[in-house]
Coordinates of C-alpha atoms and ligand atoms in Angstrom, one line a residue:
Chain A
X1 CA 0.0 0.0 0.0
X2 CA 1.1 3.5 -0.8
X3 CA 0.4 5.7 2.3
X4 CA 1.0 9.0 0.6
X5 CA -1.4 8.3 -2.2
X6 CA -4.0 7.1 0.3
X7 CA -3.7 10.2 2.4
X8 CA -3.8 12.4 -0.7
X9 CA -7.1 10.9 -1.7
X10 CA -8.4 11.4 1.8
X11 CA -7.3 15.0 1.7
X12 CA -9.1 15.5 -1.6
X13 CA -12.3 14.1 0.0
X14 CA -11.9 16.3 3.0
X15 CA -11.3 19.3 0.8
X16 CA -14.5 18.7 -1.1
X17 CA -16.4 18.0 2.1
X18 CA -15.2 21.4 3.5
X19 CA -16.3 23.1 0.4
X20 CA -19.8 21.5 0.6
X21 CA -20.0 21.8 4.4
X22 CA -23.4 23.5 4.5
X23 CA -25.2 21.0 2.3
X24 CA -23.4 18.2 4.1
X25 CA -24.5 19.5 7.5
X26 CA -28.1 19.7 6.4
X27 CA -28.0 16.3 4.8
X28 CA -26.6 14.8 7.9
X29 CA -28.4 16.5 10.8
X30 CA -31.7 17.8 9.6
X31 CA -33.5 14.5 9.7
X32 CA -32.2 13.3 13.1
X33 CA -32.8 16.6 14.7
X34 CA -36.3 16.8 13.5
X35 CA -36.9 13.3 14.8
X36 CA -35.5 14.2 18.2
X37 CA -37.5 17.4 18.3
X38 CA -40.9 15.8 17.3
X39 CA -40.6 12.5 19.1
X40 CA -38.5 13.5 22.0
X41 CA -39.9 16.9 22.8
X42 CA -43.3 17.5 21.2
X43 CA -44.7 14.1 21.9
X44 CA -43.2 13.9 25.4
X45 CA -44.2 17.3 26.6
X46 CA -47.7 16.9 25.2
X47 CA -48.0 13.7 27.2
X48 CA -48.3 11.2 24.4
X49 CA -45.0 9.6 25.4
X50 CA -43.5 9.0 28.8
X51 CA -40.4 11.1 29.6
X52 CA -38.3 8.0 29.7
X53 CA -39.0 7.5 25.9
X54 CA -36.5 10.3 25.2
X55 CA -33.6 8.3 26.5
X56 CA -34.8 5.1 24.7
X57 CA -35.2 7.0 21.4
X58 CA -31.8 8.6 21.4
X59 CA -29.6 5.5 20.5
X60 CA -32.1 4.6 17.7
X61 CA -31.8 8.1 16.2
X62 CA -28.1 7.9 16.4
X63 CA -28.1 4.5 14.6
X64 CA -30.3 5.8 11.8
X65 CA -28.3 8.9 11.4
X66 CA -25.0 7.0 11.2
X67 CA -26.3 4.3 8.9
X68 CA -27.9 6.8 6.5
X69 CA -25.0 9.1 6.5
X70 CA -22.4 6.4 5.9
X71 CA -24.3 4.7 3.1
X72 CA -25.1 8.0 1.4
X73 CA -21.6 9.4 1.8
X74 CA -20.1 6.5 0.0
X75 CA -22.7 5.3 -2.4
X76 CA -23.8 8.5 -4.0
X77 CA -20.3 9.9 -4.9
X78 CA -19.3 6.4 -6.2
X79 CA -22.3 6.2 -8.4
X80 CA -21.7 9.6 -10.0
X81 CA -17.9 9.1 -10.2
X82 CA -18.3 5.8 -12.0
X83 CA -21.2 6.8 -14.2
X84 CA -21.0 10.5 -14.9
X85 CA -17.9 12.5 -14.0
X86 CA -15.7 9.4 -14.2
X87 CA -13.5 11.2 -11.7
X88 CA -12.6 7.9 -10.1
X89 CA -10.4 7.0 -13.1
X90 CA -7.7 9.4 -11.9
X91 CA -7.6 7.6 -8.6
X92 CA -7.6 4.2 -10.3
X93 CA -4.5 5.3 -12.2
X94 CA -2.7 6.5 -9.0
X95 CA 0.2 4.3 -8.0
X96 CA -1.8 2.4 -5.4
X97 CA -3.5 -1.0 -5.5
X98 CA -7.1 -0.3 -6.5
X99 CA -8.6 -2.1 -3.4
X100 CA -7.1 0.8 -1.4
X101 CA -9.0 3.3 -3.5
X102 CA -12.2 1.6 -2.3
X103 CA -10.8 1.5 1.3
X104 CA -10.2 5.2 1.2
X105 CA -13.9 5.8 0.3
X106 CA -14.9 3.5 3.1
X107 CA -12.6 5.3 5.6
X108 CA -14.0 8.7 4.5
X109 CA -17.5 7.4 4.9
X110 CA -16.8 5.9 8.3
X111 CA -15.5 9.2 9.5
X112 CA -18.5 11.0 8.2
X113 CA -20.9 8.4 9.8
X114 CA -19.0 8.7 13.1
X115 CA -19.3 12.5 13.1
X116 CA -23.0 12.4 12.4
X117 CA -23.6 9.9 15.1
X118 CA -21.5 11.7 17.7
X119 CA -23.2 15.1 17.0
X120 CA -26.6 13.6 17.7
X121 CA -25.6 13.3 21.3
X122 CA -25.0 16.9 22.2
X123 CA -27.7 18.1 19.9
X124 CA -30.2 15.7 21.4
X125 CA -29.0 16.6 24.9
X126 CA -29.7 20.3 24.2
X127 CA -33.2 19.6 22.9
X128 CA -34.2 16.9 25.3
X129 CA -32.6 17.9 28.6
X130 CA -32.7 15.9 30.8
X131 CA -31.8 12.6 29.3
X132 CA -30.2 9.8 31.3
X133 CA -27.2 8.7 29.3
X134 CA -24.6 6.4 30.7
X135 CA -21.0 7.1 29.7
X136 CA -19.4 4.7 32.1
X137 CA -18.1 2.3 29.4
X138 CA -16.6 4.6 26.8
X139 CA -14.5 2.0 25.1
X140 CA -17.4 -0.3 24.5
X141 CA -19.5 2.6 23.3
X142 CA -16.6 3.6 20.9
X143 CA -16.4 0.0 19.7
X144 CA -20.0 -0.1 18.8
X145 CA -20.1 3.3 17.1
X146 CA -17.0 2.4 15.0
X147 CA -18.5 -0.9 14.0
X148 CA -21.8 0.7 13.1
X149 CA -20.1 3.5 11.1
X150 CA -17.9 1.0 9.3
X151 CA -20.9 -1.1 8.4
X152 CA -22.7 1.9 6.9
X153 CA -19.7 3.0 4.8
X154 CA -18.9 -0.6 3.6
X155 CA -22.6 -1.0 2.9
X156 CA -22.4 2.2 0.9
X157 CA -19.5 0.8 -1.1
X158 CA -21.4 -2.4 -1.9
X159 CA -24.5 -0.6 -2.8
X160 CA -22.8 2.2 -4.8
X161 CA -21.0 -0.4 -6.9
X162 CA -24.0 -2.5 -7.5
X163 CA -27.0 -0.3 -7.9
X164 CA -27.1 2.2 -10.8
X165 CA -28.3 5.8 -10.7
X166 CA -31.8 5.0 -11.8
X167 CA -32.4 2.5 -9.0
X168 CA -30.8 4.2 -6.1
X169 CA -33.9 6.1 -5.1
X170 CA -35.9 2.9 -5.2
X171 CA -33.2 1.2 -3.2
X172 CA -33.5 3.8 -0.5
X173 CA -37.2 3.5 -0.3
X174 CA -37.5 -0.3 -0.7
X175 CA -34.6 -1.4 1.4
X176 CA -33.6 1.4 3.8
X177 CA -37.1 2.4 4.9
X178 CA -38.1 -1.1 6.1
X179 CA -34.7 -1.4 7.6
X180 CA -35.3 1.6 9.7
X181 CA -38.8 0.6 10.8
X182 CA -37.8 -3.0 11.5
X183 CA -34.5 -1.9 13.0
X184 CA -35.5 -1.5 16.6
X185 CA -34.8 2.2 16.2
X186 CA -37.9 3.7 17.8
X187 CA -38.5 0.8 20.2
X188 CA -36.3 -1.8 21.9
X189 CA -36.1 -5.3 20.5
X190 CA -37.8 -6.7 23.5
X191 CA -40.9 -4.7 22.5
X192 CA -41.4 -7.3 19.8
X193 CA -41.9 -10.0 22.5
X194 CA -45.5 -10.4 21.6
X195 CA -44.6 -10.8 17.9
X196 CA -42.4 -13.9 18.1
X197 CA -42.0 -14.5 14.4
X198 CA -41.3 -10.9 13.6
X199 CA -38.9 -10.7 16.5
X200 CA -36.9 -13.6 15.0
X201 CA -37.1 -12.2 11.5
X202 CA -35.8 -8.8 12.3
X203 CA -32.5 -10.3 13.4
X204 CA -31.3 -10.4 9.8
X205 CA -31.5 -6.6 9.9
X206 CA -28.1 -5.1 10.8
X207 CA -29.7 -1.9 12.0
X208 CA -31.2 -4.0 14.9
X209 CA -27.7 -4.6 16.2
X210 CA -26.7 -1.0 15.7
X211 CA -29.7 0.3 17.7
X212 CA -29.5 -2.3 20.4
X213 CA -25.7 -2.0 20.7
X214 CA -25.9 1.8 21.2
X215 CA -28.8 1.2 23.6
X216 CA -26.7 -1.3 25.5
X217 CA -23.8 1.1 25.9
X218 CA -25.7 4.5 26.3
X219 CA -28.9 3.6 28.1
X220 CA -28.3 0.2 29.7
X221 CA -31.2 0.8 32.0
X222 CA -33.5 -0.3 29.1
X223 CA -33.8 -3.9 27.9
X224 CA -31.4 -4.7 25.1
X225 CA -29.6 -7.5 23.3
X226 CA -26.5 -8.9 24.7
X227 CA -23.6 -6.6 24.0
X228 CA -21.2 -9.5 23.1
X229 CA -23.7 -10.8 20.6
X230 CA -24.1 -7.3 19.1
X231 CA -20.3 -6.9 18.8
X232 CA -19.9 -10.3 17.1
X233 CA -22.7 -9.8 14.7
X234 CA -21.7 -6.3 13.7
X235 CA -18.2 -7.5 13.1
X236 CA -19.5 -10.2 10.8
X237 CA -21.7 -7.7 9.0
X238 CA -18.8 -5.4 8.5
X239 CA -16.6 -8.1 7.1
X240 CA -19.4 -9.3 4.8
X241 CA -20.1 -5.8 3.5
X242 CA -16.4 -5.1 3.0
X243 CA -15.7 -8.3 1.0
X244 CA -18.8 -7.8 -1.1
X245 CA -18.1 -4.1 -1.6
X246 CA -14.5 -4.7 -2.7
X247 CA -15.6 -7.4 -5.1
X248 CA -18.2 -5.2 -6.6
X249 CA -15.7 -2.3 -6.8
X250 CA -13.2 -4.3 -8.7
X251 CA -15.9 -5.4 -11.1
X252 CA -16.7 -1.8 -11.8
X253 CA -13.2 -0.5 -11.9
X254 CA -11.9 -3.0 -14.4
X255 CA -13.7 -4.0 -17.6
Chain B
X1 CA 13.4 5.4 -21.1
X2 CA 10.6 2.9 -21.2
X3 CA 9.0 1.1 -24.1
X4 CA 5.7 -0.8 -24.6
X5 CA 5.1 -4.3 -25.7
X6 CA 2.1 -6.5 -26.2
X7 CA 2.0 -10.1 -27.3
X8 CA -1.1 -11.6 -28.9
X9 CA -3.5 -9.5 -26.9
X10 CA -7.1 -10.6 -27.0
X11 CA -10.1 -9.0 -25.4
X12 CA -13.7 -10.3 -25.5
X13 CA -16.3 -8.2 -23.8
X14 CA -19.2 -10.1 -22.3
X15 CA -21.6 -7.2 -21.9
X16 CA -22.8 -4.5 -24.0
X17 CA -20.7 -1.4 -23.9
X18 CA -21.7 1.0 -21.2
X19 CA -23.6 4.1 -22.1
X20 CA -21.4 6.6 -24.0
X21 CA -18.6 4.2 -24.5
X22 CA -16.4 4.9 -27.4
X23 CA -16.5 2.7 -30.4
X24 CA -19.1 2.1 -33.1
X25 CA -22.0 -0.2 -33.1
X26 CA -21.0 -3.5 -31.4
X27 CA -20.9 -6.4 -33.8
X28 CA -22.9 -8.5 -31.3
X29 CA -22.4 -12.1 -32.0
X30 CA -25.0 -13.8 -29.9
X31 CA -24.3 -17.3 -28.6
X32 CA -26.8 -20.1 -28.7
X33 CA -27.3 -20.5 -25.0
X34 CA -30.7 -19.8 -23.5
X35 CA -29.9 -16.4 -22.2
X36 CA -27.9 -14.9 -25.0
X37 CA -24.8 -13.1 -23.9
X38 CA -23.4 -10.6 -26.3
X39 CA -19.8 -11.4 -27.1
X40 CA -17.8 -8.6 -28.5
X41 CA -14.3 -9.4 -29.8
X42 CA -12.6 -6.1 -29.3
X43 CA -9.0 -7.3 -29.8
X44 CA -8.1 -10.4 -31.8
X45 CA -4.4 -11.1 -31.3
X46 CA -2.7 -7.8 -31.3
X47 CA 1.1 -7.7 -30.9
X48 CA 2.9 -4.4 -30.8
X49 CA 6.3 -3.2 -29.9
X50 CA 6.8 0.5 -29.2
X51 CA 10.4 1.6 -28.7
X52 CA 11.4 3.8 -25.8
X53 CA 11.3 7.4 -26.9
X54 CA 9.1 6.7 -29.8
X55 CA 5.8 8.4 -30.8
X56 CA 3.6 5.6 -31.8
X57 CA 0.2 6.0 -33.5
X58 CA -2.7 3.6 -33.4
X59 CA -4.9 4.5 -36.3
X60 CA -8.2 2.9 -36.9
X61 CA -11.9 3.5 -37.4
X62 CA -14.4 3.7 -34.5
X63 CA -14.7 0.3 -32.8
X64 CA -11.3 -0.9 -34.1
X65 CA -10.1 -1.6 -30.6
X66 CA -7.9 1.4 -29.9
X67 CA -9.3 2.3 -26.6
X68 CA -9.4 -1.3 -25.5
X69 CA -5.6 -1.5 -26.3
X70 CA -5.0 1.6 -24.3
X71 CA -7.2 0.3 -21.5
X72 CA -5.2 -2.9 -21.2
X73 CA -1.9 -1.1 -21.3
X74 CA -3.0 1.2 -18.5
X75 CA -4.5 -1.5 -16.1
X76 CA -8.1 -0.4 -16.8
X77 CA -9.1 -3.4 -18.9
X78 CA -8.3 -7.0 -18.1
X79 CA -7.1 -8.9 -21.2
X80 CA -8.9 -12.1 -22.1
X81 CA -5.6 -13.5 -23.5
X82 CA -2.1 -12.5 -24.2
X83 CA 0.3 -10.2 -22.3
X84 CA 1.3 -6.5 -22.1
X85 CA 4.4 -4.9 -20.7
X86 CA 5.4 -1.4 -19.9
X87 CA 9.2 -1.5 -19.7
X88 CA 10.0 -4.6 -17.7
X89 CA 6.6 -4.8 -15.9
X90 CA 3.8 -7.1 -16.8
X91 CA 0.8 -4.6 -16.8
X92 CA -1.8 -6.9 -15.3
X93 CA 0.5 -8.5 -12.7
X94 CA 2.5 -5.5 -11.6
X95 CA -0.1 -2.7 -11.7
X96 CA 1.4 -0.3 -9.2
X97 CA 4.9 -0.1 -10.7
X98 CA 3.3 0.3 -14.1
X99 CA 1.0 3.1 -12.9
X100 CA 4.0 4.9 -11.6
X101 CA 5.5 5.4 -15.0
X102 CA 2.5 6.0 -17.1
X103 CA 0.3 9.0 -17.7
X104 CA -3.1 8.6 -19.3
X105 CA -5.6 10.8 -21.2
X106 CA -8.7 8.8 -21.6
X107 CA -11.0 9.2 -24.6
X108 CA -13.9 10.4 -22.4
X109 CA -13.3 13.3 -20.1
X110 CA -12.9 12.3 -16.5
X111 CA -12.1 15.5 -14.6
X112 CA -13.0 16.0 -11.0
X113 CA -16.0 18.4 -11.1
X114 CA -15.7 19.2 -7.5
X115 CA -12.3 20.9 -7.9
X116 CA -10.7 23.8 -9.7
X117 CA -8.3 23.3 -12.5
X118 CA -5.3 24.0 -10.2
X119 CA -6.6 21.7 -7.5
X120 CA -7.0 18.9 -10.0
X121 CA -3.4 19.2 -11.0
X122 CA -2.3 19.5 -7.4
X123 CA -4.2 16.5 -6.1
X124 CA -3.1 14.4 -9.0
X125 CA 0.5 15.3 -8.1
X126 CA -0.1 14.4 -4.5
X127 CA -1.4 10.9 -5.5
X128 CA 2.0 10.5 -7.1
X129 CA 3.9 11.7 -4.0
X130 CA 5.0 15.1 -5.2
X131 CA 5.6 17.5 -2.3
X132 CA 3.6 20.7 -2.1
X133 CA 6.4 22.9 -3.4
X134 CA 6.9 20.7 -6.5
X135 CA 3.1 20.5 -7.0
X136 CA 2.7 24.2 -7.2
X137 CA 5.7 24.7 -9.5
X138 CA 4.6 22.0 -11.9
X139 CA 0.9 23.0 -11.9
X140 CA 1.8 26.6 -12.6
X141 CA 4.1 25.7 -15.5
X142 CA 1.5 23.3 -17.0
X143 CA -1.4 25.8 -16.7
X144 CA 0.8 28.3 -18.5
X145 CA 1.8 25.9 -21.2
X146 CA -1.8 24.8 -21.9
X147 CA -3.0 28.4 -21.7
X148 CA -5.2 27.8 -18.8
X149 CA -3.7 30.2 -16.3
X150 CA -6.6 32.7 -16.4
X151 CA -9.0 29.9 -15.6
X152 CA -6.8 28.1 -13.1
X153 CA -9.0 28.9 -10.0
X154 CA -12.3 28.2 -11.5
X155 CA -14.3 25.0 -11.1
X156 CA -13.9 22.8 -14.2
X157 CA -17.6 22.2 -14.3
X158 CA -18.0 25.2 -16.5
X159 CA -15.1 24.5 -18.8
X160 CA -15.6 24.0 -22.5
X161 CA -14.7 20.7 -24.1
X162 CA -11.4 22.0 -25.4
X163 CA -10.4 23.4 -22.1
X164 CA -11.2 20.1 -20.3
X165 CA -9.2 18.2 -22.9
X166 CA -6.2 20.5 -22.4
X167 CA -6.5 20.2 -18.6
X168 CA -6.7 16.4 -18.9
X169 CA -3.5 16.3 -20.8
X170 CA -1.8 18.7 -18.4
X171 CA -2.9 16.4 -15.5
X172 CA -1.5 13.3 -17.3
X173 CA 1.9 15.1 -17.6
X174 CA 1.8 16.4 -14.0
X175 CA 3.9 13.5 -12.6
X176 CA 6.2 13.6 -15.6
X177 CA 5.5 10.0 -16.7
X178 CA 7.9 8.1 -18.9
X179 CA 5.1 6.8 -21.1
X180 CA 2.2 8.9 -22.1
X181 CA -1.1 7.5 -23.5
X182 CA -3.3 9.8 -25.4
X183 CA -6.6 8.3 -26.6
X184 CA -7.9 10.5 -29.4
X185 CA -6.4 13.6 -27.8
X186 CA -7.6 16.1 -30.5
X187 CA -11.1 14.9 -31.1
X188 CA -13.4 17.9 -30.9
X189 CA -10.6 20.4 -30.6
X190 CA -10.5 23.6 -32.7
X191 CA -7.6 23.7 -35.2
X192 CA -5.7 26.2 -33.2
X193 CA -5.8 24.1 -30.0
X194 CA -4.9 21.1 -32.0
X195 CA -1.7 22.7 -33.2
X196 CA -0.8 23.7 -29.7
X197 CA -1.4 20.1 -28.6
X198 CA 0.8 18.7 -31.4
X199 CA 3.5 21.1 -30.4
X200 CA 3.3 20.0 -26.8
X201 CA 3.3 16.3 -27.7
X202 CA 6.4 16.7 -29.8
X203 CA 8.1 18.7 -27.1
X204 CA 7.3 16.1 -24.5
X205 CA 8.6 13.4 -26.8
X206 CA 11.9 15.4 -27.2
X207 CA 12.4 15.2 -23.5
X208 CA 12.8 11.4 -24.0
X209 CA 9.3 10.2 -23.3
X210 CA 7.5 7.4 -25.1
X211 CA 4.1 8.4 -26.4
X212 CA 1.3 6.1 -27.6
X213 CA -1.6 8.0 -29.2
X214 CA -4.7 6.8 -30.9
X215 CA -6.6 8.6 -33.5
X216 CA -9.0 8.1 -36.4
X217 CA -7.6 11.1 -38.0
X218 CA -4.9 10.1 -40.5
X219 CA -3.6 13.6 -40.7
X220 CA -2.8 13.6 -37.1
X221 CA -1.3 10.1 -37.2
X222 CA 0.9 11.3 -40.1
X223 CA 2.0 14.5 -38.5
X224 CA 2.9 13.1 -35.1
X225 CA 3.9 9.4 -35.2
X226 CA 7.4 8.0 -35.9
X227 CA 5.7 4.7 -36.6
X228 CA 2.1 3.7 -36.6
X229 CA -0.1 0.7 -36.7
X230 CA -3.4 0.6 -38.5
X231 CA -5.9 -1.6 -36.8
X232 CA -9.3 -2.8 -37.7
X233 CA -11.6 -5.2 -35.9
X234 CA -9.0 -5.7 -33.2
X235 CA -6.3 -6.8 -35.7
X236 CA -3.3 -5.1 -37.1
X237 CA -3.5 -4.6 -40.8
X238 CA -0.4 -2.5 -41.4
X239 CA 2.6 -1.3 -39.5
X240 CA 5.4 1.1 -40.4
X241 CA 6.5 4.7 -40.7
X242 CA 3.8 7.0 -42.2
X243 CA 6.1 7.4 -45.3
X244 CA 6.5 3.7 -45.8
X245 CA 2.9 3.0 -45.3
X246 CA 1.8 5.6 -47.8
X247 CA 4.3 4.3 -50.2
X248 CA 2.9 0.8 -49.8
X249 CA -0.4 1.8 -51.4
X250 CA -0.2 0.6 -55.1
X251 CA 0.5 3.7 -57.1
X252 CA -0.3 6.0 -54.2
X253 CA -3.1 7.9 -55.9
X254 CA -6.7 6.7 -55.5
X255 CA -9.4 7.6 -57.9
X256 CA -12.9 6.7 -56.7
X257 CA -15.1 6.5 -59.8
X258 CA -18.9 6.2 -60.2
X259 CA -20.5 5.4 -63.6
X260 CA -24.0 5.4 -65.0
X261 CA -24.2 1.7 -65.4
X262 CA -22.2 -1.3 -64.3
X263 CA -19.8 -2.5 -67.0
X264 CA -17.2 -5.2 -66.2
X265 CA -15.7 -4.7 -69.7
X266 CA -15.0 -1.0 -68.8
X267 CA -13.1 -2.1 -65.7
X268 CA -11.0 -4.4 -67.8
X269 CA -10.2 -1.5 -70.1
X270 CA -9.2 0.8 -67.1
X271 CA -6.7 -1.8 -66.0
X272 CA -4.9 -1.4 -69.3
X273 CA -4.3 2.4 -68.8
X274 CA -0.7 3.5 -68.3
X275 CA 0.0 4.0 -64.5
X276 CA -3.0 2.1 -63.3
X277 CA -1.9 -0.5 -60.7
X278 CA -5.1 -1.9 -59.4
X279 CA -8.9 -1.6 -60.2
X280 CA -11.4 -2.8 -57.7
X281 CA -15.1 -2.9 -58.5
X282 CA -17.3 -1.1 -56.0
X283 CA -21.0 -1.9 -55.8
X284 CA -23.1 -0.9 -57.6
X285 CA -21.6 1.0 -60.5
X286 CA -18.2 2.1 -59.3
X287 CA -14.6 1.4 -59.2
X288 CA -11.6 2.2 -57.0
X289 CA -8.6 2.8 -59.2
X290 CA -5.1 2.8 -57.6
X291 CA -2.6 4.5 -59.9
X292 CA 0.6 6.4 -59.8
X293 CA -0.9 9.5 -61.3
X294 CA -4.1 11.3 -60.5
X295 CA -5.9 14.0 -62.5
X296 CA -4.2 13.2 -65.8
X297 CA -6.0 9.9 -65.9
X298 CA -9.4 11.4 -66.0
X299 CA -9.7 12.3 -69.7
X300 CA -8.8 8.8 -70.7
X301 CA -11.2 7.3 -68.1
X302 CA -14.0 9.5 -69.4
X303 CA -13.3 8.5 -73.0
X304 CA -13.3 4.8 -72.2
X305 CA -16.5 5.3 -70.2
X306 CA -18.3 7.0 -73.0
X307 CA -17.2 4.4 -75.5
X308 CA -18.5 1.6 -73.2
X309 CA -21.8 3.4 -72.8
X310 CA -21.2 3.9 -69.1
X311 CA -21.1 7.6 -68.5
X312 CA -18.7 8.9 -65.8
X313 CA -20.9 10.4 -63.0
X314 CA -18.5 11.1 -60.2
X315 CA -14.8 11.3 -59.6
X316 CA -12.9 11.7 -56.4
X317 CA -9.1 11.9 -56.5
X318 CA -6.9 11.6 -53.5
X319 CA -3.2 11.9 -53.2
X320 CA -1.1 9.3 -51.5
X321 CA -2.4 9.1 -47.9
X322 CA -3.0 6.7 -45.0
X323 CA -6.7 7.0 -45.8
X324 CA -6.0 5.3 -49.1
X325 CA -4.0 2.7 -47.4
X326 CA -6.9 1.9 -45.1
X327 CA -9.3 1.8 -48.0
X328 CA -6.9 -0.5 -49.9
X329 CA -6.8 -2.9 -46.9
X330 CA -10.4 -2.9 -45.9
X331 CA -12.4 -1.5 -48.8
X332 CA -13.9 0.9 -46.2
X333 CA -13.1 4.5 -45.4
X334 CA -11.6 5.4 -42.1
X335 CA -14.3 8.0 -41.6
X336 CA -17.2 5.6 -42.0
Ligands
LIG1 N1 -16.7 -1.7 -21.7 C1 -17.1 -2.3 -22.8 N2 -18.0 -3.3 -22.7 C2 -18.5 -3.9 -23.8 N3 -18.0 -3.7 -25.1 C3 -17.1 -2.7 -25.2 C4 -16.6 -2.0 -24.1 N4 -15.7 -1.1 -24.5 C5 -15.6 -1.2 -25.9 N5 -16.5 -2.2 -26.3 C6 -16.6 -2.7 -27.7 O1 -15.4 -3.2 -28.1 C7 -15.1 -2.8 -29.5 C8 -13.8 -1.9 -29.5 O2 -14.0 -0.7 -28.9 P1 -12.9 0.4 -28.6 O3 -11.7 -0.3 -28.1 O4 -13.5 1.4 -27.8 O5 -12.6 0.9 -30.1 P2 -12.0 2.3 -30.6 O6 -11.4 3.0 -29.4 O7 -11.1 1.9 -31.6 O8 -13.2 3.1 -31.1 C9 -16.3 -2.0 -29.9 O9 -17.2 -2.9 -30.6 C10 -17.0 -1.5 -28.6 O10 -18.4 -1.4 -28.8
LIG2 MG1 -11.8 4.8 -28.6

């Protein structure tokens, strides 16, 4: 691997991100903040939801925010760089193995997903005060967030190199929307106890592990899946998405 | 100094060309399986040898396999068979060392629309490990050379086709590659820019660099290449210096004739004219006459035609050229 070329590519992405910072901020934070405001503040203050719901909701919002941002941040530029501007060609010709070109995109997406996840916490805290968050296990919390962010970015790589421009909207509505609603984001997994079949079925949804993992580290007072299981499954999903994404990327990069 | 070599390169595409891909209509040969997969033979055993320091031209019509050849030599296309080397390095097996020494201008523009012209050069330089001082110095010099200095800090999104093309070439030269690939570099350029480009290409070559350029413009191939290969349907049909190739056309001159009616007897008569080397019938009522003189043949041709009752309708005379060579080999015009 050629570290200088890799860093230069990362620098290019950072440069472009800085230039588009306003759009990027809106894209990343608007939806989660609206969610936090409506569900956490409006619904709670008006009495439709108990106050404890605020703390339960926060990890779910964080998971959605990270997964959406990571997938979007990697998939959308890849689609346009392969199909329209063809900008990726200059990187593919850089003196670095092409797998690393894909890895750079994943790293950039992971960082973006991490930022979007971490910003939800202070923002939500401002809107929702008081929320009962537990920061007594920072390393475990970090491990979960990194795994979730990596999943999102690697998933974006796989998606961006598989789906073409005309189908990406469809992909978001047909795959990501159900993923969010069946992803234990607005409710804990244990809330599905009375739907035993559904409760088993949603376990194929990686977002379940993201929400439950964040719940387990941030608000352990609520019921959640075992943290060990979450860490193992997220690691497996990360590996799967990376392998798949790299394969698809090579298929696109070389004809 | 680094040369280029290929041995028996083959490339078969298994999918239709992506939208906007260069090349003409694919000669889709559908197999007999249940779900027919198009098989496009783009290269059919191409062996080339380009000496270090040479300007080598690949001339051929659309769809001949020029871009595929460049793609294989630049790691972007996986060969179905055969091998390719840049210097000592096998292109497919040693991609990174190969990429270090090559610069590539693709046929279709691929500039980074999120950056300015200067940034495009700078980041490209950074990918190749140039330090920031060197990047600035080279970018300034190239922008100046390609007459882009006044647009250097604008986003390339708004650039004209010609400006994008100039910037693409500047970018390919940014890391001072030993081997430069230019895929149809002057397509769509105005004549003035084309001359600037030719000058820059010659200059770059004089600094000891190897250049492989593709074109379907014979004038360009003639003007720039030390040697050139004419390819068609993925095969080489002629190889040599532009002068040798032009001299290899029988007679050199080509008279494309069209008559009122089809008369084999007339064609026989034409063969007997002084200076005529070869007469080829062209459907329906024409003939391609290869001869060592041009206009002076016309009165005699007209007389023969009249006496055979096949009036001469149309004449097109061309002087010795690579175009004629291509026609002679394939019966088709390069422009078709
Ligand atoms: N990526 C691709 N997928 C499928 N077919 C392709 C692809 N690229 C080129 N072709 C086909 O291969 C043949 C050679 O194309 P190309 O090398 O682009 O020719 P040229 O550059 O000489 O015009 C054409 O028939 C073209 O349609
Ligand atoms: Mg081409």
